[in-house]
Amino acid sequence: MIDEDKRKLQLDPAQWARLLAATTVFLMVMGLWFAVAGGRQLRADIRLDSLQHARDDAVTETQRNLQSMRLKFSATLASPAVVAALKTGDTAAAARAISAAWPDLIRSEVWPADLQAQYDKLPATGYGILAVGEAALAQGQPVARIISTAGGARLAIAGPAAGQEVQLLGYVELPLERVTQGIAAASLASGTYLSMRQGARDVLERGDLALKDSAESLAVKVADSDLRVAAAVPDGVAVPLELGAIAAIGTGGILLLAGLGVWLGLRPRLLGKVGGAEEEDVQTLAELQLSQPEEVKPKPQRDISETTTSKSSVVIDRSIFRAYDIRGVMGQTLDAGVAELIGQAIGSLMHDQGLQDIVVGRDGRLSGPELSEGLITGLRKAGRNVIDIGLVPTPVVYFGCFHLRTGCGVAITGSHNPPDYNGFKIVVGGETLSGKSITDLHARIGEDQLHEADGRGALDERDISDDYVERIAGDIQIGQRLKVVVDAGNGAAGILGPRVLEAIGADVTPLFCDIDGTFPNHHPDPSDPQNLAALMQMVERLDADLGIAFDGDGDRLGVVTRTGKNIFPDRLLMLFAADVLERNPGAVIVYDVKCTGRLPAHILRHGGSPLMWKTGHSLIKAKMRETEAELAGEMSGHFFFAERWYGFDDGIYAAARLLEILATSGYTPDEVFDALPDGISTPEIKVEAPDGDPHAFVERFVSTARFEGARLSTIDGLRVDWPDGWGLVRASNTTPVLVMRFDADSNAVMARIQQAFREQLLAVQPGMALPF
């Protein structure tokens, strides 16, 4: 019995052969893995070390050049020729004397320190020039900065001229090569990247440009300047067991020798003990691989209804295709059939651009599920793969476009509009559709230019809420535990808004945060002060530090203080701009036509470049991309952070950035806001448009209105600026109303401006009901 059991346990020659072959293959493969990974890591370490030396040399060279030029500029301003010219008030002669000392100067001037002439010439003067001048005056010493001019990028230096009765400021421009020599001369290994940066701008880049997005991790600041030198190498090789390069190479060699030893040493002996297997009975490695079963790949999930609505039976109202999104009324201009055609039109546009995957999410409106199903059906009909992230704030849809690497997304939302409204905010290829891109979707449908794929696109359901919270909390943490009341207005931000603020360290009390598409407590629009009354009462009752309000889909922010003040968004933008400009001097800050006239001056005082633009989230985002702006904001409460975020409007993220600023200020929120420039201003005033057509009325108003002694701007509606205040009338792109706002230095000026507008408005439309 015992001998029989032993025979059962013994292996036949073929089994021994397979065992030895598998052992040898395992050892050889592991050895090659360790050795190759170690060798690649060694090369990467050598390349990284070489790049860091090149970066540090470039930083040292740049710092030395800047210091030399600043010292020379100070000496030039104090030279006898310049001082003599300035004493006689001859600034032109002083500028010529400065040029004589700098043979390669492109421009040399001397200005009064109030810089009024330069401000008066904006935008022709250039915001970068003013930022250099303001910084030099604030620091009381020469400041060097790279600026953009019509002739290209240049190095600008400004510094105060000492010893004069009237304070003057010297200003010169030099070729960019004066400051980029260190980068240009650096010795770079292949496959590396080196860049000189100022703010978000690359002044000079060398090497593999595909690495630029990861270069900040190796960036080093150039002392006493706004410049830094960024560097990057390709992602490191994953070394087994996190061994060093040398250890991995050694381990790989040992494993290779072990594998060779098993095959050449143990194999003959072991095979001899079992009777000597014939060579032809042993399977080769190739034969072993062929014998393995093929991997079975799971089929994509496809569980949404395949039912579609016939195009011939669906009427598309062109009026729902607005300036920066699609918006209509359920049961009148919107239903599931319309949503399906819109989805197929979006999918057709994606097909034309070679884009396959798209994120879809919806806010808490009752019509959301119906429109979502129709939209997804149309997208899949066009062959697009849909990732449905469910009920989320609109910013989470935008976040999903980046996080899930689709570059495409649709948020189904009525934003801050009444419950029966709904619509679509659309991103394709990283671009938020607006203007002609929106109307082109209508044209596709009307002309039957809709792509229909041979097979339906896939559908996947994902929850990315935790990823969104972790991404924000991983970047923002507040040391001071601020007590905050959050009013979501029963909108889609009711769950994630409080979660994010708690995750960054705030003490949050929710108010109207249960999601209800009927909005039973108040309209979800924080730009209307009446909708903030309950929040103000709760902040006062709880003695909270701050009240935070979100709109229906969470992309807009409202703020109230403990003392009951409504902090208008243009003043919040002042605070955000000052914070962003501390790390990004000279950055472009975009604001819409409804913002206060004190905002651009505040941005300039902090070394930034203000730019006024049209109202509308997609229009603002397009202008940000065009100008490479770091920050933008609208009076409606949309804030767009490109610095540390993705450049889309996000009320929840803006609230987190606000708490970060307040927590590190050392002052109470009321004290921080009270320190901002202020005057007399109104909130947005909404007036029902005559005949329900605000755009037609504004066209008539622009063509007939007359305002003496004022500067008129028609970027978006009609904005009228006087030295002591301004007023605006524009057409809303989301509802049939006129939007007005007024801002002034005093109550008397406010009354004068509003009266001037009243007269002109009534001249166009007698009997119009005006609330001022």
JSON list of C-alpha atoms in Angstrom, two decimals, residues 200-340:
[
{"chain": "A", "resi": 200, "resn": "ALA", "atom": "CA", "xyz": [1.74, 80.74, -16.08]},
{"chain": "A", "resi": 201, "resn": "ARG", "atom": "CA", "xyz": [3.76, 81.86, -19.10]},
{"chain": "A", "resi": 202, "resn": "ASP", "atom": "CA", "xyz": [6.73, 80.04, -20.63]},
{"chain": "A", "resi": 203, "resn": "VAL", "atom": "CA", "xyz": [9.26, 82.70, -21.61]},
{"chain": "A", "resi": 204, "resn": "LEU", "atom": "CA", "xyz": [11.71, 80.30, -23.26]},
{"chain": "A", "resi": 205, "resn": "GLU", "atom": "CA", "xyz": [11.37, 76.54, -23.62]},
{"chain": "A", "resi": 206, "resn": "ARG", "atom": "CA", "xyz": [13.91, 73.94, -24.64]},
{"chain": "A", "resi": 207, "resn": "GLY", "atom": "CA", "xyz": [13.79, 70.18, -25.04]},
{"chain": "A", "resi": 208, "resn": "ASP", "atom": "CA", "xyz": [10.80, 67.85, -25.16]},
{"chain": "A", "resi": 209, "resn": "LEU", "atom": "CA", "xyz": [7.69, 70.08, -25.01]},
{"chain": "A", "resi": 210, "resn": "ALA", "atom": "CA", "xyz": [5.49, 67.08, -24.22]},
{"chain": "A", "resi": 211, "resn": "LEU", "atom": "CA", "xyz": [6.94, 67.21, -20.68]},
{"chain": "A", "resi": 212, "resn": "LYS", "atom": "CA", "xyz": [5.96, 70.81, -19.95]},
{"chain": "A", "resi": 213, "resn": "ASP", "atom": "CA", "xyz": [2.87, 70.00, -17.87]},
{"chain": "A", "resi": 214, "resn": "SER", "atom": "CA", "xyz": [4.94, 68.09, -15.30]},
{"chain": "A", "resi": 215, "resn": "ALA", "atom": "CA", "xyz": [7.81, 70.60, -15.09]},
{"chain": "A", "resi": 216, "resn": "GLU", "atom": "CA", "xyz": [6.58, 72.50, -12.01]},
{"chain": "A", "resi": 217, "resn": "SER", "atom": "CA", "xyz": [7.62, 69.65, -9.70]},
{"chain": "A", "resi": 218, "resn": "LEU", "atom": "CA", "xyz": [11.29, 70.45, -10.43]},
{"chain": "A", "resi": 219, "resn": "ALA", "atom": "CA", "xyz": [10.88, 74.23, -10.67]},
{"chain": "A", "resi": 220, "resn": "VAL", "atom": "CA", "xyz": [13.30, 76.52, -8.78]},
{"chain": "A", "resi": 221, "resn": "LYS", "atom": "CA", "xyz": [12.57, 80.21, -8.17]},
{"chain": "A", "resi": 222, "resn": "VAL", "atom": "CA", "xyz": [15.05, 82.85, -9.32]},
{"chain": "A", "resi": 223, "resn": "ALA", "atom": "CA", "xyz": [15.69, 84.88, -6.17]},
{"chain": "A", "resi": 224, "resn": "ASP", "atom": "CA", "xyz": [14.42, 88.48, -6.03]},
{"chain": "A", "resi": 225, "resn": "SER", "atom": "CA", "xyz": [12.31, 88.08, -9.16]},
{"chain": "A", "resi": 226, "resn": "ASP", "atom": "CA", "xyz": [9.04, 86.69, -10.47]},
{"chain": "A", "resi": 227, "resn": "LEU", "atom": "CA", "xyz": [10.90, 84.16, -12.62]},
{"chain": "A", "resi": 228, "resn": "ARG", "atom": "CA", "xyz": [11.51, 80.49, -12.07]},
{"chain": "A", "resi": 229, "resn": "VAL", "atom": "CA", "xyz": [13.24, 77.76, -14.03]},
{"chain": "A", "resi": 230, "resn": "ALA", "atom": "CA", "xyz": [11.13, 74.62, -14.50]},
{"chain": "A", "resi": 231, "resn": "ALA", "atom": "CA", "xyz": [12.48, 71.24, -15.56]},
{"chain": "A", "resi": 232, "resn": "ALA", "atom": "CA", "xyz": [11.15, 67.79, -16.34]},
{"chain": "A", "resi": 233, "resn": "VAL", "atom": "CA", "xyz": [12.26, 64.30, -17.29]},
{"chain": "A", "resi": 234, "resn": "PRO", "atom": "CA", "xyz": [10.00, 61.44, -18.42]},
{"chain": "A", "resi": 235, "resn": "ASP", "atom": "CA", "xyz": [8.18, 59.50, -15.72]},
{"chain": "A", "resi": 236, "resn": "GLY", "atom": "CA", "xyz": [10.50, 57.20, -13.81]},
{"chain": "A", "resi": 237, "resn": "VAL", "atom": "CA", "xyz": [10.60, 53.46, -14.37]},
{"chain": "A", "resi": 238, "resn": "ALA", "atom": "CA", "xyz": [8.76, 51.30, -11.84]},
{"chain": "A", "resi": 239, "resn": "VAL", "atom": "CA", "xyz": [11.56, 49.34, -10.19]},
{"chain": "A", "resi": 240, "resn": "PRO", "atom": "CA", "xyz": [10.47, 46.05, -8.52]},
{"chain": "A", "resi": 241, "resn": "LEU", "atom": "CA", "xyz": [10.26, 46.23, -4.72]},
{"chain": "A", "resi": 242, "resn": "GLU", "atom": "CA", "xyz": [11.20, 49.95, -4.98]},
{"chain": "A", "resi": 243, "resn": "LEU", "atom": "CA", "xyz": [14.87, 48.99, -5.12]},
{"chain": "A", "resi": 244, "resn": "GLY", "atom": "CA", "xyz": [17.51, 51.43, -6.24]},
{"chain": "A", "resi": 245, "resn": "ALA", "atom": "CA", "xyz": [18.95, 51.16, -9.74]},
{"chain": "A", "resi": 246, "resn": "ILE", "atom": "CA", "xyz": [22.15, 49.32, -8.70]},
{"chain": "A", "resi": 247, "resn": "ALA", "atom": "CA", "xyz": [20.30, 46.95, -6.34]},
{"chain": "A", "resi": 248, "resn": "ALA", "atom": "CA", "xyz": [17.76, 46.11, -9.07]},
{"chain": "A", "resi": 249, "resn": "ILE", "atom": "CA", "xyz": [20.52, 45.35, -11.60]},
{"chain": "A", "resi": 250, "resn": "GLY", "atom": "CA", "xyz": [22.28, 43.11, -9.07]},
{"chain": "A", "resi": 251, "resn": "THR", "atom": "CA", "xyz": [19.08, 41.28, -8.17]},
{"chain": "A", "resi": 252, "resn": "GLY", "atom": "CA", "xyz": [18.32, 40.76, -11.84]},
{"chain": "A", "resi": 253, "resn": "GLY", "atom": "CA", "xyz": [21.75, 39.23, -12.42]},
{"chain": "A", "resi": 254, "resn": "ILE", "atom": "CA", "xyz": [21.29, 36.81, -9.53]},
{"chain": "A", "resi": 255, "resn": "LEU", "atom": "CA", "xyz": [17.88, 35.70, -10.82]},
{"chain": "A", "resi": 256, "resn": "LEU", "atom": "CA", "xyz": [19.22, 35.19, -14.35]},
{"chain": "A", "resi": 257, "resn": "LEU", "atom": "CA", "xyz": [22.09, 33.07, -13.03]},
{"chain": "A", "resi": 258, "resn": "ALA", "atom": "CA", "xyz": [19.64, 31.07, -10.90]},
{"chain": "A", "resi": 259, "resn": "GLY", "atom": "CA", "xyz": [17.44, 30.40, -13.91]},
{"chain": "A", "resi": 260, "resn": "LEU", "atom": "CA", "xyz": [20.42, 29.32, -15.97]},
{"chain": "A", "resi": 261, "resn": "GLY", "atom": "CA", "xyz": [21.57, 27.07, -13.12]},
{"chain": "A", "resi": 262, "resn": "VAL", "atom": "CA", "xyz": [18.21, 25.34, -12.87]},
{"chain": "A", "resi": 263, "resn": "TRP", "atom": "CA", "xyz": [18.12, 24.61, -16.59]},
{"chain": "A", "resi": 264, "resn": "LEU", "atom": "CA", "xyz": [21.73, 23.51, -17.03]},
{"chain": "A", "resi": 265, "resn": "GLY", "atom": "CA", "xyz": [22.43, 22.00, -13.60]},
{"chain": "A", "resi": 266, "resn": "LEU", "atom": "CA", "xyz": [19.33, 20.56, -11.95]},
{"chain": "A", "resi": 267, "resn": "ARG", "atom": "CA", "xyz": [17.42, 19.53, -15.05]},
{"chain": "A", "resi": 268, "resn": "PRO", "atom": "CA", "xyz": [19.68, 16.59, -16.10]},
{"chain": "A", "resi": 269, "resn": "ARG", "atom": "CA", "xyz": [19.89, 15.22, -12.57]},
{"chain": "A", "resi": 270, "resn": "LEU", "atom": "CA", "xyz": [16.21, 15.46, -11.81]},
{"chain": "A", "resi": 271, "resn": "LEU", "atom": "CA", "xyz": [15.22, 14.00, -15.13]},
{"chain": "A", "resi": 272, "resn": "GLY", "atom": "CA", "xyz": [17.69, 11.12, -14.60]},
{"chain": "A", "resi": 273, "resn": "LYS", "atom": "CA", "xyz": [16.03, 10.23, -11.31]},
{"chain": "A", "resi": 274, "resn": "VAL", "atom": "CA", "xyz": [12.67, 9.77, -12.95]},
{"chain": "A", "resi": 275, "resn": "GLY", "atom": "CA", "xyz": [13.90, 7.65, -15.79]},
{"chain": "A", "resi": 276, "resn": "GLY", "atom": "CA", "xyz": [15.24, 10.23, -18.27]},
{"chain": "A", "resi": 277, "resn": "ALA", "atom": "CA", "xyz": [12.59, 11.98, -20.24]},
{"chain": "A", "resi": 278, "resn": "GLU", "atom": "CA", "xyz": [13.03, 12.07, -24.00]},
{"chain": "A", "resi": 279, "resn": "GLU", "atom": "CA", "xyz": [13.88, 15.57, -25.30]},
{"chain": "A", "resi": 280, "resn": "GLU", "atom": "CA", "xyz": [11.08, 15.53, -27.81]},
{"chain": "A", "resi": 281, "resn": "ASP", "atom": "CA", "xyz": [8.52, 14.97, -25.01]},
{"chain": "A", "resi": 282, "resn": "VAL", "atom": "CA", "xyz": [9.34, 18.34, -23.35]},
{"chain": "A", "resi": 283, "resn": "GLN", "atom": "CA", "xyz": [7.14, 21.30, -24.33]},
{"chain": "A", "resi": 284, "resn": "THR", "atom": "CA", "xyz": [8.94, 24.43, -25.44]},
{"chain": "A", "resi": 285, "resn": "LEU", "atom": "CA", "xyz": [8.06, 27.89, -24.03]},
{"chain": "A", "resi": 286, "resn": "ALA", "atom": "CA", "xyz": [6.25, 28.75, -27.26]},
{"chain": "A", "resi": 287, "resn": "GLU", "atom": "CA", "xyz": [4.22, 25.55, -26.98]},
{"chain": "A", "resi": 288, "resn": "LEU", "atom": "CA", "xyz": [3.36, 26.33, -23.37]},
{"chain": "A", "resi": 289, "resn": "GLN", "atom": "CA", "xyz": [2.12, 29.78, -24.36]},
{"chain": "A", "resi": 290, "resn": "LEU", "atom": "CA", "xyz": [0.02, 28.37, -27.20]},
{"chain": "A", "resi": 291, "resn": "SER", "atom": "CA", "xyz": [-1.61, 25.94, -24.78]},
{"chain": "A", "resi": 292, "resn": "GLN", "atom": "CA", "xyz": [-2.87, 28.72, -22.47]},
{"chain": "A", "resi": 293, "resn": "PRO", "atom": "CA", "xyz": [-6.59, 29.64, -22.74]},
{"chain": "A", "resi": 294, "resn": "GLU", "atom": "CA", "xyz": [-7.36, 32.99, -24.37]},
{"chain": "A", "resi": 295, "resn": "GLU", "atom": "CA", "xyz": [-8.39, 35.85, -22.11]},
{"chain": "A", "resi": 296, "resn": "VAL", "atom": "CA", "xyz": [-12.10, 36.54, -22.25]},
{"chain": "A", "resi": 297, "resn": "LYS", "atom": "CA", "xyz": [-12.76, 40.28, -22.33]},
{"chain": "A", "resi": 298, "resn": "PRO", "atom": "CA", "xyz": [-15.99, 41.50, -20.71]},
{"chain": "A", "resi": 299, "resn": "LYS", "atom": "CA", "xyz": [-18.51, 43.06, -23.02]},
{"chain": "A", "resi": 300, "resn": "PRO", "atom": "CA", "xyz": [-19.33, 46.74, -22.39]},
{"chain": "A", "resi": 301, "resn": "GLN", "atom": "CA", "xyz": [-22.43, 47.39, -20.34]},
{"chain": "A", "resi": 302, "resn": "ARG", "atom": "CA", "xyz": [-25.45, 48.32, -22.45]},
{"chain": "A", "resi": 303, "resn": "ASP", "atom": "CA", "xyz": [-28.54, 48.56, -20.28]},
{"chain": "A", "resi": 304, "resn": "ILE", "atom": "CA", "xyz": [-30.25, 51.77, -21.34]},
{"chain": "A", "resi": 305, "resn": "SER", "atom": "CA", "xyz": [-33.35, 51.62, -23.48]},
{"chain": "A", "resi": 306, "resn": "GLU", "atom": "CA", "xyz": [-32.63, 51.46, -27.20]},
{"chain": "A", "resi": 307, "resn": "THR", "atom": "CA", "xyz": [-35.89, 53.27, -28.00]},
{"chain": "A", "resi": 308, "resn": "THR", "atom": "CA", "xyz": [-35.48, 56.46, -30.08]},
{"chain": "A", "resi": 309, "resn": "THR", "atom": "CA", "xyz": [-37.85, 59.16, -31.20]},
{"chain": "A", "resi": 310, "resn": "SER", "atom": "CA", "xyz": [-38.45, 59.70, -34.90]},
{"chain": "A", "resi": 311, "resn": "LYS", "atom": "CA", "xyz": [-36.90, 62.97, -36.06]},
{"chain": "A", "resi": 312, "resn": "SER", "atom": "CA", "xyz": [-39.83, 63.70, -38.32]},
{"chain": "A", "resi": 313, "resn": "SER", "atom": "CA", "xyz": [-42.16, 63.90, -35.32]},
{"chain": "A", "resi": 314, "resn": "VAL", "atom": "CA", "xyz": [-39.98, 66.25, -33.25]},
{"chain": "A", "resi": 315, "resn": "VAL", "atom": "CA", "xyz": [-40.12, 70.04, -33.61]},
{"chain": "A", "resi": 316, "resn": "ILE", "atom": "CA", "xyz": [-36.95, 71.87, -32.60]},
{"chain": "A", "resi": 317, "resn": "ASP", "atom": "CA", "xyz": [-37.44, 75.47, -31.43]},
{"chain": "A", "resi": 318, "resn": "ARG", "atom": "CA", "xyz": [-34.43, 77.48, -32.56]},
{"chain": "A", "resi": 319, "resn": "SER", "atom": "CA", "xyz": [-34.83, 79.90, -29.62]},
{"chain": "A", "resi": 320, "resn": "ILE", "atom": "CA", "xyz": [-33.48, 77.34, -27.15]},
{"chain": "A", "resi": 321, "resn": "PHE", "atom": "CA", "xyz": [-30.02, 77.54, -28.75]},
{"chain": "A", "resi": 322, "resn": "ARG", "atom": "CA", "xyz": [-28.67, 80.46, -26.72]},
{"chain": "A", "resi": 323, "resn": "ALA", "atom": "CA", "xyz": [-25.41, 82.39, -26.66]},
{"chain": "A", "resi": 324, "resn": "TYR", "atom": "CA", "xyz": [-23.59, 79.99, -24.35]},
{"chain": "A", "resi": 325, "resn": "ASP", "atom": "CA", "xyz": [-25.80, 76.97, -23.77]},
{"chain": "A", "resi": 326, "resn": "ILE", "atom": "CA", "xyz": [-29.11, 75.36, -24.73]},
{"chain": "A", "resi": 327, "resn": "ARG", "atom": "CA", "xyz": [-32.02, 76.35, -22.48]},
{"chain": "A", "resi": 328, "resn": "GLY", "atom": "CA", "xyz": [-35.78, 75.84, -22.70]},
{"chain": "A", "resi": 329, "resn": "VAL", "atom": "CA", "xyz": [-39.00, 75.05, -20.84]},
{"chain": "A", "resi": 330, "resn": "MET", "atom": "CA", "xyz": [-40.05, 71.44, -20.29]},
{"chain": "A", "resi": 331, "resn": "GLY", "atom": "CA", "xyz": [-43.23, 70.51, -22.14]},
{"chain": "A", "resi": 332, "resn": "GLN", "atom": "CA", "xyz": [-42.98, 73.57, -24.38]},
{"chain": "A", "resi": 333, "resn": "THR", "atom": "CA", "xyz": [-39.57, 73.64, -26.07]},
{"chain": "A", "resi": 334, "resn": "LEU", "atom": "CA", "xyz": [-37.87, 70.68, -24.39]},
{"chain": "A", "resi": 335, "resn": "ASP", "atom": "CA", "xyz": [-38.66, 66.98, -24.02]},
{"chain": "A", "resi": 336, "resn": "ALA", "atom": "CA", "xyz": [-36.91, 63.62, -24.36]},
{"chain": "A", "resi": 337, "resn": "GLY", "atom": "CA", "xyz": [-37.23, 63.65, -28.16]},
{"chain": "A", "resi": 338, "resn": "VAL", "atom": "CA", "xyz": [-35.55, 67.05, -28.44]},
{"chain": "A", "resi": 339, "resn": "ALA", "atom": "CA", "xyz": [-32.85, 65.86, -26.05]},
{"chain": "A", "resi": 340, "resn": "GLU", "atom": "CA", "xyz": [-32.21, 62.79, -28.23]}
]
